[in-house]
Amino acid sequence: MTTLGTGSRALRGYLPPVAASRPVQPVIRVAGVRKAYGKLVAVEDVSFDVGDGEIFGLIGPNGAGKTTTMECVEGIRRPDRGTIAVLGLDPVRDVYALQERIGVQLQQAQLQKRITVGEAVSLWSRLYRRPQADGQRLLEQLGLAEKRGAWFMTLSGGQKQRLFIALALINDPDVVFLDELTTGLDPQARRAIWELVRGIRSRGKTVVLTTHLMEEAEKLCDRVAIIEHGRIIDLGSPADLVRRHCPERSVVLSTADPAAGEALARVARVERDGARYTIHGTGDDLVTEVIHCLSEHGIRVTDFRTVLPGLEDVFLRLTGHSIRD
Amino acid sequence: MLRGLWNLTWLEIKIFLREPLGAIGTIVVPVLLFVLLGRVAAARDAAPELAAGGVIRAGVPALVSMLIAVSAVLSLVTVISIYREGGILKRLRATPLRPATILIAHVLVKLLLTAATMAIMMAAGKRYYAVGADVPVFGFSLALLLTTWSILSIGFVIASVVPTARFAQPVGAIILYPMLAVSGLFFPLRILPDWMQAAARFNPLAYSVSLLQGTWQGDAWSAHLGDVAALVLVFAACTAVSARVFRWE
Ligand SMILES: Nc1ncnc2c1ncn2[C@@H]1O[C@H](COP(=O)(O)OP(=O)(O)OP(=O)(O)O)[C@@H](O)[C@H]1O
Ligand SMILES: [Mg+2]
């Protein structure tokens, strides 16, 4: 994608930096995939590519078809229709060759009740031919080092989740699939996982994840696909999606200057609530124009905030409802 | 192809033994039962008019082995359905492990535990059953292996179709216990009415019992070719069926 326009300074702290150029080599190609469970069509005509070294997110409400899509790509489910290639392999035909090279964290999984954390990690590390990641280090990174000897059934929800992430990374995979990677984690653990995922990408690996958290998608993903009722309704970088569907920006400021209302009205539509003004406009230039106007008229402000739409708003606009409904 | 088989098998054995009643239920109880029955049998031998020849001496080892084999199969059915319900099977499938490896590992666990139980039993029961002198331990073990293997394959068919883990044990018991009842294990089949004897011809366990009792008494294998053929047939048929209908989740 191109660099952000001039008025974008204010966006910087909010949206993650986007890779300067779109990755050229797709690692995953999904074309026209359909999957039904009996009469229920869970996924219909889904197509997307994931580039090498990308963090790609699937977002959508419960039952949208995220997990089904992901499991087809992982080779755990056989799609009814469509073609999928991952690392040049067919997930149905070459499933074992594919499993060697990918790491999978399933949304809902359990292990044997009385397997210890250490045993799980060492079993998993023996299932793969390729050189492995350092299991001990992974456990440390995921805050599970002191749980090595604990039985699976005694772990908390978040600890189980972290163990599954460790297992997904044990074979140092080229592509990592994380289904609801931070569900059930506390904010601190969530941030640690985000760091870990960014670390995976910085080593040139590709990550595909699903999430319900728009903040997570915005912070982590290079590109996201929004899925609803089994179809992809739009796809792009979070910044692109926001720009495309929610170009409106607003500035909220407080001032005692009586001339403010009239001056700002020349920039964009203004709403006034006592000393508080909300300026509604569109495009990245709005903030610059407001600042320019304020300095031109010598208006002193006691508060100044920009309100930017996010993926949450994009979702609302595209589907007519919030992701949580 | 079978990469990870030993790791998984060994781990599953450890996990199984960690279960409350794991070792006690599969090893200690059968051994105690065996020794107790041995005492009873020995006491009867002392009163010759009660001892129906060698029937009891041959009957008890077969009885205990069949019970162990059947309970091993029931526990296999339960484990498989718990693993399926919990998504453990699915998680294991999202690795380079072959599905067959996962299932073979579970069969091996049951076979090894059965073998261990039998070995301890033989050692503990020496006093009552004169093992070693006139009993062909090797032949009997082979018969037991074949028996367990074919009952396990029946277990897999059951494990393929039971809807949830909660039903696994009862459904397995409802299918296997009646088969056990008319297998000739508790009383000779020839005392049954003709039509039941005919029905027992379709009971795989009847062939197991005949083979186990025969080999314990020192019969030649040639006398039991029919039993062997029937058990192999059952194994092949059940394996083929479960390969088709087995569900992973
Ligand atoms: N094994 C299954 N059998 C039958 N229906 C299924 C199965 N798995 C999923 N479904 C159905 O398919 C649809 C899509 O489910 P899927 O799990 O892919 O959604 P999702 O986007 O991952 O949802 P969530 O956010 O809740 O995880 C749902 O309507 C669900 O009920
Ligand atoms: Mg899901």
PDB file of N, CA and C in Angstrom, chain B residues 50-95:
ATOM      1  N   LEU B  50     -16.086 -83.152  43.629  1.00  0.00           N
ATOM      2  CA  LEU B  50     -16.545 -81.841  43.163  1.00  0.00           C
ATOM      3  C   LEU B  50     -15.762 -81.354  41.934  1.00  0.00           C
ATOM      4  N   ALA B  51     -14.575 -81.836  41.812  1.00  0.00           N
ATOM      5  CA  ALA B  51     -13.750 -81.345  40.712  1.00  0.00           C
ATOM      6  C   ALA B  51     -14.135 -82.051  39.422  1.00  0.00           C
ATOM      7  N   ALA B  52     -14.725 -81.319  38.517  1.00  0.00           N
ATOM      8  CA  ALA B  52     -15.141 -81.916  37.255  1.00  0.00           C
ATOM      9  C   ALA B  52     -13.920 -82.064  36.350  1.00  0.00           C
ATOM     10  N   GLY B  53     -13.114 -83.002  36.684  1.00  0.00           N
ATOM     11  CA  GLY B  53     -11.898 -83.223  35.886  1.00  0.00           C
ATOM     12  C   GLY B  53     -11.037 -81.984  35.843  1.00  0.00           C
ATOM     13  N   GLY B  54     -10.585 -81.617  34.637  1.00  0.00           N
ATOM     14  CA  GLY B  54      -9.697 -80.457  34.523  1.00  0.00           C
ATOM     15  C   GLY B  54     -10.460 -79.202  34.174  1.00  0.00           C
ATOM     16  N   VAL B  55     -11.793 -79.295  34.177  1.00  0.00           N
ATOM     17  CA  VAL B  55     -12.577 -78.164  33.677  1.00  0.00           C
ATOM     18  C   VAL B  55     -12.280 -76.893  34.453  1.00  0.00           C
ATOM     19  N   ILE B  56     -12.258 -77.010  35.771  1.00  0.00           N
ATOM     20  CA  ILE B  56     -12.042 -75.806  36.558  1.00  0.00           C
ATOM     21  C   ILE B  56     -10.634 -75.282  36.369  1.00  0.00           C
ATOM     22  N   ARG B  57      -9.711 -76.189  36.379  1.00  0.00           N
ATOM     23  CA  ARG B  57      -8.321 -75.754  36.219  1.00  0.00           C
ATOM     24  C   ARG B  57      -8.130 -75.043  34.880  1.00  0.00           C
ATOM     25  N   ALA B  58      -8.782 -75.556  33.852  1.00  0.00           N
ATOM     26  CA  ALA B  58      -8.657 -74.888  32.556  1.00  0.00           C
ATOM     27  C   ALA B  58      -9.602 -73.705  32.483  1.00  0.00           C
ATOM     28  N   GLY B  59     -10.711 -73.811  33.211  1.00  0.00           N
ATOM     29  CA  GLY B  59     -11.728 -72.772  33.114  1.00  0.00           C
ATOM     30  C   GLY B  59     -11.307 -71.461  33.761  1.00  0.00           C
ATOM     31  N   VAL B  60     -10.671 -71.531  34.896  1.00  0.00           N
ATOM     32  CA  VAL B  60     -10.349 -70.300  35.614  1.00  0.00           C
ATOM     33  C   VAL B  60      -9.376 -69.399  34.848  1.00  0.00           C
ATOM     34  N   PRO B  61      -8.279 -69.914  34.336  1.00  0.00           N
ATOM     35  CA  PRO B  61      -7.392 -69.012  33.577  1.00  0.00           C
ATOM     36  C   PRO B  61      -8.106 -68.390  32.385  1.00  0.00           C
ATOM     37  N   ALA B  62      -8.917 -69.188  31.688  1.00  0.00           N
ATOM     38  CA  ALA B  62      -9.638 -68.636  30.544  1.00  0.00           C
ATOM     39  C   ALA B  62     -10.615 -67.565  31.015  1.00  0.00           C
ATOM     40  N   LEU B  63     -11.305 -67.876  32.115  1.00  0.00           N
ATOM     41  CA  LEU B  63     -12.279 -66.928  32.654  1.00  0.00           C
ATOM     42  C   LEU B  63     -11.619 -65.589  32.966  1.00  0.00           C
ATOM     43  N   VAL B  64     -10.540 -65.666  33.724  1.00  0.00           N
ATOM     44  CA  VAL B  64      -9.894 -64.424  34.131  1.00  0.00           C
ATOM     45  C   VAL B  64      -9.321 -63.678  32.936  1.00  0.00           C
ATOM     46  N   SER B  65      -8.726 -64.400  32.004  1.00  0.00           N
ATOM     47  CA  SER B  65      -8.155 -63.691  30.849  1.00  0.00           C
ATOM     48  C   SER B  65      -9.232 -63.023  30.023  1.00  0.00           C
ATOM     49  N   MET B  66     -10.360 -63.723  29.874  1.00  0.00           N
ATOM     50  CA  MET B  66     -11.435 -63.107  29.094  1.00  0.00           C
ATOM     51  C   MET B  66     -11.951 -61.847  29.779  1.00  0.00           C
ATOM     52  N   LEU B  67     -12.085 -61.948  31.096  1.00  0.00           N
ATOM     53  CA  LEU B  67     -12.576 -60.768  31.814  1.00  0.00           C
ATOM     54  C   LEU B  67     -11.608 -59.601  31.644  1.00  0.00           C
ATOM     55  N   ILE B  68     -10.326 -59.907  31.715  1.00  0.00           N
ATOM     56  CA  ILE B  68      -9.337 -58.841  31.548  1.00  0.00           C
ATOM     57  C   ILE B  68      -9.414 -58.258  30.142  1.00  0.00           C
ATOM     58  N   ALA B  69      -9.499 -59.145  29.160  1.00  0.00           N
ATOM     59  CA  ALA B  69      -9.539 -58.668  27.776  1.00  0.00           C
ATOM     60  C   ALA B  69     -10.765 -57.794  27.548  1.00  0.00           C
ATOM     61  N   VAL B  70     -11.908 -58.257  28.058  1.00  0.00           N
ATOM     62  CA  VAL B  70     -13.133 -57.485  27.845  1.00  0.00           C
ATOM     63  C   VAL B  70     -13.059 -56.142  28.572  1.00  0.00           C
ATOM     64  N   SER B  71     -12.507 -56.152  29.786  1.00  0.00           N
ATOM     65  CA  SER B  71     -12.448 -54.861  30.482  1.00  0.00           C
ATOM     66  C   SER B  71     -11.431 -53.938  29.816  1.00  0.00           C
ATOM     67  N   ALA B  72     -10.363 -54.511  29.247  1.00  0.00           N
ATOM     68  CA  ALA B  72      -9.411 -53.680  28.507  1.00  0.00           C
ATOM     69  C   ALA B  72     -10.103 -53.029  27.312  1.00  0.00           C
ATOM     70  N   VAL B  73     -10.953 -53.809  26.660  1.00  0.00           N
ATOM     71  CA  VAL B  73     -11.642 -53.265  25.487  1.00  0.00           C
ATOM     72  C   VAL B  73     -12.636 -52.182  25.897  1.00  0.00           C
ATOM     73  N   LEU B  74     -13.353 -52.438  26.980  1.00  0.00           N
ATOM     74  CA  LEU B  74     -14.287 -51.410  27.459  1.00  0.00           C
ATOM     75  C   LEU B  74     -13.531 -50.135  27.790  1.00  0.00           C
ATOM     76  N   SER B  75     -12.372 -50.288  28.393  1.00  0.00           N
ATOM     77  CA  SER B  75     -11.638 -49.087  28.762  1.00  0.00           C
ATOM     78  C   SER B  75     -11.087 -48.396  27.514  1.00  0.00           C
ATOM     79  N   LEU B  76     -10.731 -49.184  26.503  1.00  0.00           N
ATOM     80  CA  LEU B  76     -10.293 -48.578  25.241  1.00  0.00           C
ATOM     81  C   LEU B  76     -11.428 -47.757  24.611  1.00  0.00           C
ATOM     82  N   VAL B  77     -12.617 -48.369  24.605  1.00  0.00           N
ATOM     83  CA  VAL B  77     -13.773 -47.670  24.032  1.00  0.00           C
ATOM     84  C   VAL B  77     -13.996 -46.344  24.757  1.00  0.00           C
ATOM     85  N   THR B  78     -13.903 -46.404  26.088  1.00  0.00           N
ATOM     86  CA  THR B  78     -14.117 -45.193  26.877  1.00  0.00           C
ATOM     87  C   THR B  78     -13.050 -44.148  26.583  1.00  0.00           C
ATOM     88  N   VAL B  79     -11.794 -44.579  26.597  1.00  0.00           N
ATOM     89  CA  VAL B  79     -10.707 -43.625  26.358  1.00  0.00           C
ATOM     90  C   VAL B  79     -10.858 -42.962  24.999  1.00  0.00           C
ATOM     91  N   ILE B  80     -11.122 -43.774  23.983  1.00  0.00           N
ATOM     92  CA  ILE B  80     -11.245 -43.211  22.631  1.00  0.00           C
ATOM     93  C   ILE B  80     -12.379 -42.192  22.581  1.00  0.00           C
ATOM     94  N   SER B  81     -13.505 -42.521  23.231  1.00  0.00           N
ATOM     95  CA  SER B  81     -14.610 -41.562  23.109  1.00  0.00           C
ATOM     96  C   SER B  81     -14.369 -40.316  23.958  1.00  0.00           C
ATOM     97  N   ILE B  82     -13.666 -40.466  25.081  1.00  0.00           N
ATOM     98  CA  ILE B  82     -13.316 -39.265  25.846  1.00  0.00           C
ATOM     99  C   ILE B  82     -12.356 -38.391  25.034  1.00  0.00           C
ATOM    100  N   TYR B  83     -11.397 -39.013  24.401  1.00  0.00           N
ATOM    101  CA  TYR B  83     -10.431 -38.263  23.594  1.00  0.00           C
ATOM    102  C   TYR B  83     -11.100 -37.575  22.424  1.00  0.00           C
ATOM    103  N   ARG B  84     -12.081 -38.266  21.871  1.00  0.00           N
ATOM    104  CA  ARG B  84     -12.773 -37.651  20.746  1.00  0.00           C
ATOM    105  C   ARG B  84     -13.604 -36.464  21.230  1.00  0.00           C
ATOM    106  N   GLU B  85     -14.347 -36.694  22.315  1.00  0.00           N
ATOM    107  CA  GLU B  85     -15.215 -35.637  22.810  1.00  0.00           C
ATOM    108  C   GLU B  85     -14.418 -34.419  23.255  1.00  0.00           C
ATOM    109  N   GLY B  86     -13.261 -34.648  23.862  1.00  0.00           N
ATOM    110  CA  GLY B  86     -12.461 -33.533  24.366  1.00  0.00           C
ATOM    111  C   GLY B  86     -11.653 -32.846  23.273  1.00  0.00           C
ATOM    112  N   GLY B  87     -11.690 -33.367  22.051  1.00  0.00           N
ATOM    113  CA  GLY B  87     -10.901 -32.743  21.003  1.00  0.00           C
ATOM    114  C   GLY B  87      -9.436 -33.138  21.036  1.00  0.00           C
ATOM    115  N   ILE B  88      -9.093 -34.134  21.860  1.00  0.00           N
ATOM    116  CA  ILE B  88      -7.693 -34.560  21.920  1.00  0.00           C
ATOM    117  C   ILE B  88      -7.299 -35.260  20.625  1.00  0.00           C
ATOM    118  N   LEU B  89      -8.211 -36.082  20.113  1.00  0.00           N
ATOM    119  CA  LEU B  89      -7.917 -36.761  18.851  1.00  0.00           C
ATOM    120  C   LEU B  89      -7.707 -35.734  17.742  1.00  0.00           C
ATOM    121  N   LYS B  90      -8.543 -34.705  17.759  1.00  0.00           N
ATOM    122  CA  LYS B  90      -8.435 -33.683  16.718  1.00  0.00           C
ATOM    123  C   LYS B  90      -7.095 -32.950  16.835  1.00  0.00           C
ATOM    124  N   ARG B  91      -6.712 -32.647  18.084  1.00  0.00           N
ATOM    125  CA  ARG B  91      -5.453 -31.942  18.268  1.00  0.00           C
ATOM    126  C   ARG B  91      -4.284 -32.803  17.801  1.00  0.00           C
ATOM    127  N   LEU B  92      -4.349 -34.109  18.077  1.00  0.00           N
ATOM    128  CA  LEU B  92      -3.270 -34.988  17.646  1.00  0.00           C
ATOM    129  C   LEU B  92      -3.232 -35.117  16.127  1.00  0.00           C
ATOM    130  N   ARG B  93      -4.398 -34.980  15.516  1.00  0.00           N
ATOM    131  CA  ARG B  93      -4.419 -35.081  14.058  1.00  0.00           C
ATOM    132  C   ARG B  93      -3.793 -33.868  13.396  1.00  0.00           C
ATOM    133  N   ALA B  94      -3.769 -32.749  14.083  1.00  0.00           N
ATOM    134  CA  ALA B  94      -3.148 -31.552  13.513  1.00  0.00           C
ATOM    135  C   ALA B  94      -1.641 -31.593  13.752  1.00  0.00           C
ATOM    136  N   THR B  95      -1.056 -32.771  13.596  1.00  0.00           N
ATOM    137  CA  THR B  95       0.390 -32.959  13.669  1.00  0.00           C
ATOM    138  C   THR B  95       0.723 -33.979  12.583  1.00  0.00           C
TER     139      THR B  95
END
